[in-house]
GROMACS .gro file of C-alpha atoms in nm:
model
  353
    1UNK     CA    1   0.000   0.000   0.000
    2UNK     CA    2   0.131   0.339  -0.099
    3UNK     CA    3   0.033   0.658   0.082
    4UNK     CA    4  -0.136   0.893  -0.165
    5UNK     CA    5   0.042   1.217  -0.239
    6UNK     CA    6  -0.120   1.557  -0.186
    7UNK     CA    7  -0.185   1.594  -0.558
    8UNK     CA    8  -0.357   1.252  -0.570
    9UNK     CA    9  -0.563   1.347  -0.263
   10UNK     CA   10  -0.674   1.672  -0.427
   11UNK     CA   11  -0.755   1.487  -0.748
   12UNK     CA   12  -0.971   1.239  -0.555
   13UNK     CA   13  -1.154   1.516  -0.366
   14UNK     CA   14  -1.226   1.712  -0.685
   15UNK     CA   15  -1.346   1.399  -0.860
   16UNK     CA   16  -1.576   1.308  -0.571
   17UNK     CA   17  -1.725   1.657  -0.558
   18UNK     CA   18  -1.792   1.647  -0.930
   19UNK     CA   19  -1.915   1.287  -0.944
   20UNK     CA   20  -2.156   1.293  -0.650
   21UNK     CA   21  -2.290   1.638  -0.740
   22UNK     CA   22  -2.347   1.523  -1.097
   23UNK     CA   23  -2.518   1.206  -0.974
   24UNK     CA   24  -2.751   1.407  -0.748
   25UNK     CA   25  -2.836   1.656  -1.023
   26UNK     CA   26  -2.896   1.379  -1.274
   27UNK     CA   27  -3.127   1.196  -1.031
   28UNK     CA   28  -3.309   1.521  -0.952
   29UNK     CA   29  -3.360   1.603  -1.319
   30UNK     CA   30  -3.495   1.253  -1.382
   31UNK     CA   31  -3.738   1.276  -1.091
   32UNK     CA   32  -3.852   1.623  -1.196
   33UNK     CA   33  -3.980   1.479  -1.522
   34UNK     CA   34  -4.174   1.206  -1.341
   35UNK     CA   35  -4.317   1.390  -1.040
   36UNK     CA   36  -4.443   1.739  -0.956
   37UNK     CA   37  -4.548   1.946  -0.659
   38UNK     CA   38  -4.535   1.789  -0.314
   39UNK     CA   39  -4.473   1.443  -0.453
   40UNK     CA   40  -4.149   1.562  -0.619
   41UNK     CA   41  -4.036   1.725  -0.295
   42UNK     CA   42  -4.093   1.407  -0.092
   43UNK     CA   43  -3.925   1.185  -0.349
   44UNK     CA   44  -3.628   1.421  -0.369
   45UNK     CA   45  -3.582   1.415   0.009
   46UNK     CA   46  -3.588   1.034   0.010
   47UNK     CA   47  -3.335   1.020  -0.271
   48UNK     CA   48  -3.116   1.279  -0.101
   49UNK     CA   49  -3.104   1.056   0.208
   50UNK     CA   50  -3.013   0.757  -0.008
   51UNK     CA   51  -2.750   0.972  -0.185
   52UNK     CA   52  -2.574   1.045   0.146
   53UNK     CA   53  -2.535   0.675   0.221
   54UNK     CA   54  -2.434   0.598  -0.135
   55UNK     CA   55  -2.136   0.827  -0.074
   56UNK     CA   56  -2.057   0.664   0.260
   57UNK     CA   57  -2.096   0.309   0.129
   58UNK     CA   58  -1.900   0.364  -0.192
   59UNK     CA   59  -1.606   0.526  -0.013
   60UNK     CA   60  -1.598   0.257   0.256
   61UNK     CA   61  -1.603  -0.023  -0.002
   62UNK     CA   62  -1.331   0.132  -0.220
   63UNK     CA   63  -1.093   0.289   0.030
   64UNK     CA   64  -1.123   0.028   0.305
   65UNK     CA   65  -1.242  -0.305   0.168
   66UNK     CA   66  -1.085  -0.292  -0.177
   67UNK     CA   67  -0.759  -0.123  -0.078
   68UNK     CA   68  -0.697  -0.331   0.238
   69UNK     CA   69  -0.846  -0.666   0.143
   70UNK     CA   70  -0.917  -0.704  -0.229
   71UNK     CA   71  -0.585  -0.547  -0.341
   72UNK     CA   72  -0.401  -0.778  -0.101
   73UNK     CA   73  -0.582  -1.082  -0.248
   74UNK     CA   74  -0.769  -1.151   0.076
   75UNK     CA   75  -1.081  -1.234  -0.123
   76UNK     CA   76  -1.271  -1.433   0.142
   77UNK     CA   77  -1.237  -1.156   0.401
   78UNK     CA   78  -1.328  -0.900   0.136
   79UNK     CA   79  -1.647  -1.086   0.042
   80UNK     CA   80  -1.747  -1.136   0.404
   81UNK     CA   81  -1.686  -0.772   0.503
   82UNK     CA   82  -1.859  -0.650   0.186
   83UNK     CA   83  -2.179  -0.834   0.276
   84UNK     CA   84  -2.164  -0.713   0.637
   85UNK     CA   85  -2.089  -0.352   0.535
   86UNK     CA   86  -2.374  -0.345   0.280
   87UNK     CA   87  -2.614  -0.477   0.541
   88UNK     CA   88  -2.502  -0.228   0.808
   89UNK     CA   89  -2.503   0.065   0.566
   90UNK     CA   90  -2.854  -0.028   0.451
   91UNK     CA   91  -2.972  -0.051   0.812
   92UNK     CA   92  -2.817   0.288   0.899
   93UNK     CA   93  -2.974   0.441   0.590
   94UNK     CA   94  -3.319   0.312   0.689
   95UNK     CA   95  -3.273   0.426   1.050
   96UNK     CA   96  -3.172   0.771   0.925
   97UNK     CA   97  -3.479   0.803   0.704
   98UNK     CA   98  -3.731   0.657   0.952
   99UNK     CA   99  -3.612   0.827   1.271
  100UNK     CA  100  -3.443   1.149   1.150
  101UNK     CA  101  -3.556   1.250   0.799
  102UNK     CA  102  -3.924   1.145   0.782
  103UNK     CA  103  -4.032   1.323   1.103
  104UNK     CA  104  -3.922   1.652   0.940
  105UNK     CA  105  -4.167   1.634   0.650
  106UNK     CA  106  -4.418   1.350   0.711
  107UNK     CA  107  -4.620   1.216   1.001
  108UNK     CA  108  -4.637   0.838   0.974
  109UNK     CA  109  -4.595   0.541   1.199
  110UNK     CA  110  -4.229   0.451   1.241
  111UNK     CA  111  -4.101   0.104   1.161
  112UNK     CA  112  -3.981  -0.087   1.464
  113UNK     CA  113  -3.611  -0.147   1.522
  114UNK     CA  114  -3.673  -0.520   1.489
  115UNK     CA  115  -3.841  -0.475   1.149
  116UNK     CA  116  -3.558  -0.255   1.028
  117UNK     CA  117  -3.297  -0.511   1.131
  118UNK     CA  118  -3.477  -0.824   1.009
  119UNK     CA  119  -3.673  -0.726   0.698
  120UNK     CA  120  -3.395  -0.832   0.462
  121UNK     CA  121  -3.597  -0.832   0.134
  122UNK     CA  122  -3.714  -0.475   0.198
  123UNK     CA  123  -3.357  -0.367   0.283
  124UNK     CA  124  -3.222  -0.526  -0.034
  125UNK     CA  125  -3.479  -0.378  -0.272
  126UNK     CA  126  -3.509  -0.026  -0.130
  127UNK     CA  127  -3.167   0.036   0.025
  128UNK     CA  128  -2.890  -0.212  -0.064
  129UNK     CA  129  -2.948  -0.202  -0.439
  130UNK     CA  130  -2.956   0.178  -0.429
  131UNK     CA  131  -2.623   0.187  -0.246
  132UNK     CA  132  -2.473  -0.072  -0.481
  133UNK     CA  133  -2.582   0.115  -0.795
  134UNK     CA  134  -2.404   0.436  -0.694
  135UNK     CA  135  -2.104   0.251  -0.551
  136UNK     CA  136  -2.060   0.042  -0.866
  137UNK     CA  137  -2.034   0.349  -1.091
  138UNK     CA  138  -1.805   0.528  -0.845
  139UNK     CA  139  -1.572   0.229  -0.793
  140UNK     CA  140  -1.555   0.159  -1.168
  141UNK     CA  141  -1.440   0.514  -1.239
  142UNK     CA  142  -1.196   0.504  -0.946
  143UNK     CA  143  -1.044   0.184  -1.086
  144UNK     CA  144  -1.008   0.351  -1.426
  145UNK     CA  145  -0.840   0.656  -1.271
  146UNK     CA  146  -0.613   0.432  -1.066
  147UNK     CA  147  -0.518   0.225  -1.369
  148UNK     CA  148  -0.443   0.541  -1.566
  149UNK     CA  149  -0.231   0.687  -1.282
  150UNK     CA  150  -0.040   0.362  -1.230
  151UNK     CA  151   0.022   0.329  -1.603
  152UNK     CA  152   0.146   0.689  -1.612
  153UNK     CA  153   0.378   0.624  -1.316
  154UNK     CA  154   0.505   0.305  -1.478
  155UNK     CA  155   0.579   0.488  -1.804
  156UNK     CA  156   0.750   0.770  -1.612
  157UNK     CA  157   0.963   0.526  -1.410
  158UNK     CA  158   1.052   0.332  -1.724
  159UNK     CA  159   1.150   0.654  -1.899
  160UNK     CA  160   1.365   0.763  -1.604
  161UNK     CA  161   1.525   0.417  -1.592
  162UNK     CA  162   1.595   0.427  -1.966
  163UNK     CA  163   1.743   0.776  -1.942
  164UNK     CA  164   1.970   0.666  -1.657
  165UNK     CA  165   2.080   0.367  -1.863
  166UNK     CA  166   2.143   0.595  -2.158
  167UNK     CA  167   2.358   0.827  -1.947
  168UNK     CA  168   2.551   0.520  -1.835
  169UNK     CA  169   2.598   0.410  -2.195
  170UNK     CA  170   2.724   0.754  -2.292
  171UNK     CA  171   2.984   0.746  -2.016
  172UNK     CA  172   3.138   0.418  -2.131
  173UNK     CA  173   3.413   0.561  -2.349
  174UNK     CA  174   3.699   0.316  -2.304
  175UNK     CA  175   3.909   0.431  -2.006
  176UNK     CA  176   4.210   0.267  -2.174
  177UNK     CA  177   4.185   0.531  -2.445
  178UNK     CA  178   4.224   0.809  -2.188
  179UNK     CA  179   4.509   0.627  -2.012
  180UNK     CA  180   4.696   0.554  -2.336
  181UNK     CA  181   4.641   0.905  -2.469
  182UNK     CA  182   4.782   1.065  -2.155
  183UNK     CA  183   5.083   0.834  -2.177
  184UNK     CA  184   5.136   0.929  -2.541
  185UNK     CA  185   5.108   1.299  -2.466
  186UNK     CA  186   5.355   1.253  -2.182
  187UNK     CA  187   5.598   1.085  -2.423
  188UNK     CA  188   5.552   1.369  -2.671
  189UNK     CA  189   5.623   1.626  -2.401
  190UNK     CA  190   5.950   1.451  -2.306
  191UNK     CA  191   6.066   1.454  -2.665
  192UNK     CA  192   5.953   1.816  -2.701
  193UNK     CA  193   5.736   1.719  -2.996
  194UNK     CA  194   5.539   1.988  -3.177
  195UNK     CA  195   5.236   1.759  -3.150
  196UNK     CA  196   5.216   1.794  -2.772
  197UNK     CA  197   5.001   2.105  -2.751
  198UNK     CA  198   4.783   1.990  -3.040
  199UNK     CA  199   4.722   1.653  -2.872
  200UNK     CA  200   4.630   1.820  -2.544
  201UNK     CA  201   4.386   2.044  -2.729
  202UNK     CA  202   4.230   1.745  -2.908
  203UNK     CA  203   4.192   1.552  -2.585
  204UNK     CA  204   4.037   1.858  -2.421
  205UNK     CA  205   3.788   1.889  -2.706
  206UNK     CA  206   3.687   1.524  -2.673
  207UNK     CA  207   3.635   1.547  -2.297
  208UNK     CA  208   3.442   1.873  -2.338
  209UNK     CA  209   3.223   1.707  -2.600
  210UNK     CA  210   3.150   1.409  -2.375
  211UNK     CA  211   3.076   1.623  -2.070
  212UNK     CA  212   2.857   1.880  -2.243
  213UNK     CA  213   2.721   1.778  -2.581
  214UNK     CA  214   2.730   1.414  -2.475
  215UNK     CA  215   2.448   1.486  -2.229
  216UNK     CA  216   2.220   1.630  -2.495
  217UNK     CA  217   1.961   1.426  -2.679
  218UNK     CA  218   2.075   1.533  -3.026
  219UNK     CA  219   2.388   1.679  -3.188
  220UNK     CA  220   2.463   1.765  -3.548
  221UNK     CA  221   2.640   1.506  -3.760
  222UNK     CA  222   2.913   1.760  -3.834
  223UNK     CA  223   2.985   1.803  -3.460
  224UNK     CA  224   3.013   1.426  -3.416
  225UNK     CA  225   3.245   1.395  -3.717
  226UNK     CA  226   3.462   1.675  -3.586
  227UNK     CA  227   3.520   1.491  -3.261
  228UNK     CA  228   3.590   1.172  -3.457
  229UNK     CA  229   3.883   1.350  -3.623
  230UNK     CA  230   4.027   1.437  -3.282
  231UNK     CA  231   3.977   1.082  -3.158
  232UNK     CA  232   4.142   0.927  -3.464
  233UNK     CA  233   4.435   1.169  -3.439
  234UNK     CA  234   4.495   1.076  -3.075
  235UNK     CA  235   4.460   0.702  -3.135
  236UNK     CA  236   4.699   0.728  -3.430
  237UNK     CA  237   4.974   0.843  -3.191
  238UNK     CA  238   4.993   0.485  -3.064
  239UNK     CA  239   5.084   0.333  -3.402
  240UNK     CA  240   5.348   0.381  -3.668
  241UNK     CA  241   5.224   0.494  -4.007
  242UNK     CA  242   5.269   0.146  -4.154
  243UNK     CA  243   5.046  -0.006  -3.881
  244UNK     CA  244   4.740   0.205  -3.962
  245UNK     CA  245   4.562   0.298  -4.280
  246UNK     CA  246   4.255   0.518  -4.244
  247UNK     CA  247   4.022   0.628  -4.525
  248UNK     CA  248   3.733   0.868  -4.488
  249UNK     CA  249   3.463   0.960  -4.737
  250UNK     CA  250   3.231   1.232  -4.609
  251UNK     CA  251   2.933   1.373  -4.800
  252UNK     CA  252   2.719   1.605  -4.590
  253UNK     CA  253   2.428   1.718  -4.807
  254UNK     CA  254   2.200   1.802  -4.516
  255UNK     CA  255   2.257   1.929  -4.156
  256UNK     CA  256   2.114   1.618  -3.992
  257UNK     CA  257   2.116   1.527  -3.623
  258UNK     CA  258   2.201   1.208  -3.433
  259UNK     CA  259   2.236   1.100  -3.068
  260UNK     CA  260   2.576   1.211  -2.932
  261UNK     CA  261   2.863   0.959  -2.913
  262UNK     CA  262   2.687   0.723  -3.153
  263UNK     CA  263   2.958   0.723  -3.422
  264UNK     CA  264   3.238   0.778  -3.171
  265UNK     CA  265   3.156   0.446  -3.005
  266UNK     CA  266   3.179   0.268  -3.342
  267UNK     CA  267   3.515   0.425  -3.423
  268UNK     CA  268   3.643   0.332  -3.079
  269UNK     CA  269   3.522  -0.023  -3.140
  270UNK     CA  270   3.706  -0.037  -3.474
  271UNK     CA  271   4.036   0.067  -3.313
  272UNK     CA  272   3.987  -0.167  -3.018
  273UNK     CA  273   3.918  -0.480  -3.225
  274UNK     CA  274   4.131  -0.382  -3.522
  275UNK     CA  275   4.464  -0.216  -3.451
  276UNK     CA  276   4.438  -0.286  -3.078
  277UNK     CA  277   4.438  -0.665  -3.126
  278UNK     CA  278   4.660  -0.709  -3.429
  279UNK     CA  279   5.027  -0.653  -3.504
  280UNK     CA  280   4.950  -0.638  -3.876
  281UNK     CA  281   4.849  -0.334  -4.074
  282UNK     CA  282   4.493  -0.238  -3.987
  283UNK     CA  283   4.266  -0.063  -4.233
  284UNK     CA  284   3.975   0.146  -4.112
  285UNK     CA  285   3.731   0.292  -4.362
  286UNK     CA  286   3.466   0.545  -4.271
  287UNK     CA  287   3.189   0.645  -4.509
  288UNK     CA  288   2.935   0.910  -4.411
  289UNK     CA  289   2.650   1.053  -4.616
  290UNK     CA  290   2.354   1.271  -4.522
  291UNK     CA  291   2.052   1.381  -4.720
  292UNK     CA  292   1.711   1.529  -4.644
  293UNK     CA  293   1.576   1.188  -4.542
  294UNK     CA  294   1.854   0.986  -4.384
  295UNK     CA  295   2.198   0.976  -4.231
  296UNK     CA  296   2.406   0.675  -4.336
  297UNK     CA  297   2.723   0.590  -4.146
  298UNK     CA  298   2.942   0.296  -4.250
  299UNK     CA  299   3.261   0.181  -4.087
  300UNK     CA  300   3.476  -0.123  -4.152
  301UNK     CA  301   3.802  -0.248  -4.009
  302UNK     CA  302   4.030  -0.539  -4.081
  303UNK     CA  303   4.119  -0.790  -3.814
  304UNK     CA  304   4.379  -1.063  -3.796
  305UNK     CA  305   4.300  -1.409  -3.929
  306UNK     CA  306   4.340  -1.576  -3.586
  307UNK     CA  307   4.101  -1.326  -3.427
  308UNK     CA  308   3.726  -1.381  -3.407
  309UNK     CA  309   3.521  -1.064  -3.443
  310UNK     CA  310   3.271  -1.025  -3.163
  311UNK     CA  311   2.938  -0.926  -3.313
  312UNK     CA  312   2.775  -0.910  -2.971
  313UNK     CA  313   3.031  -0.695  -2.795
  314UNK     CA  314   2.924  -0.455  -2.522
  315UNK     CA  315   2.995  -0.153  -2.741
  316UNK     CA  316   2.768  -0.272  -3.020
  317UNK     CA  317   2.498  -0.375  -2.775
  318UNK     CA  318   2.510  -0.025  -2.627
  319UNK     CA  319   2.466   0.128  -2.972
  320UNK     CA  320   2.169  -0.100  -3.039
  321UNK     CA  321   2.003   0.011  -2.716
  322UNK     CA  322   2.072   0.378  -2.784
  323UNK     CA  323   1.917   0.348  -3.130
  324UNK     CA  324   1.609   0.176  -2.989
  325UNK     CA  325   1.572   0.444  -2.722
  326UNK     CA  326   1.599   0.734  -2.967
  327UNK     CA  327   1.436   0.592  -3.279
  328UNK     CA  328   1.222   0.299  -3.157
  329UNK     CA  329   1.208   0.092  -3.480
  330UNK     CA  330   1.283   0.371  -3.726
  331UNK     CA  331   1.644   0.279  -3.800
  332UNK     CA  332   1.860   0.007  -3.950
  333UNK     CA  333   2.167  -0.136  -3.781
  334UNK     CA  334   2.356  -0.405  -3.968
  335UNK     CA  335   2.671  -0.593  -3.871
  336UNK     CA  336   2.864  -0.826  -4.100
  337UNK     CA  337   3.209  -0.978  -4.145
  338UNK     CA  338   3.373  -1.130  -4.448
  339UNK     CA  339   3.734  -1.204  -4.542
  340UNK     CA  340   3.869  -1.061  -4.215
  341UNK     CA  341   3.674  -0.737  -4.264
  342UNK     CA  342   3.425  -0.632  -3.998
  343UNK     CA  343   3.152  -0.393  -4.118
  344UNK     CA  344   2.887  -0.190  -3.938
  345UNK     CA  345   2.625   0.029  -4.103
  346UNK     CA  346   2.370   0.258  -3.939
  347UNK     CA  347   2.087   0.438  -4.117
  348UNK     CA  348   1.883   0.687  -3.916
  349UNK     CA  349   1.624   0.953  -4.002
  350UNK     CA  350   1.762   1.298  -4.078
  351UNK     CA  351   1.575   1.438  -3.778
  352UNK     CA  352   1.365   1.256  -3.521
  353UNK     CA  353   1.199   1.347  -3.194
   0.00000   0.00000   0.00000
């Protein structure tokens, strides 16, 4: 059982005010068409008395019996208490009418207490069924509201969970990259290389991108490609020229957007499973094209003959989950390998939200 929040309490109060007022007005309008004069007045007073106990009975059944017994699957106790509560509410309703309400507007012989307590058929027809009719409508609507609220909370929690997972995915840039890059920059600084300051600037740009634009939902393809250049330049410091062959073909015909770090993760994956696990020359080819409808990113890398490409690696699984989060089913993500060449292709809409 969860304690209702103040907003839920206000919502319930407003609903009850509206529902019971509407029910009274509807019943009054219906009676007005059937009765007139003193007869209408008497019938209205009787129905008003029933209306009060409809409210009491419906709220007791929903907030006590349903919430504390039915929701906890204590069905036998619920059924027993429901029968008892309907009987007692019907008896109290009849007592109220006979001994409090009727003396105010009619002079008739009062029913005995024994008759009120024991005349079950009369209680059922004139009191219990009236209480049940109002309670049934009220409880049905309350169940609908509750289902809607719980569904909304479930969707909200799922969204928050997914967003937290996404933030975790975005933060999974290989820590070995940072460690190796710092080592390489340190080596450059010892040798007084001209590349030292440039490498520091590139690393700074990558970290700034991850910390700031990496937290956004969308970035431009050009921004992502720019950071890829910095990443490739820093990774290339680890290898001699003959160990690495990189080709890029970029055709940006439209300023499309993508989730941040999407392509960066693929490039990192290509270095990790290509040059990072082979002493042979590694080739990495990047092909990027945008148009008014789609963004198509292709990347392939060679790997050594004794190495088995992992098509279900964590990096690729993360990309799959990011794509599903951002695009649902409106994307293509294909992975293939042939003749020691590992290929990945992603096609996404030009813009999507």
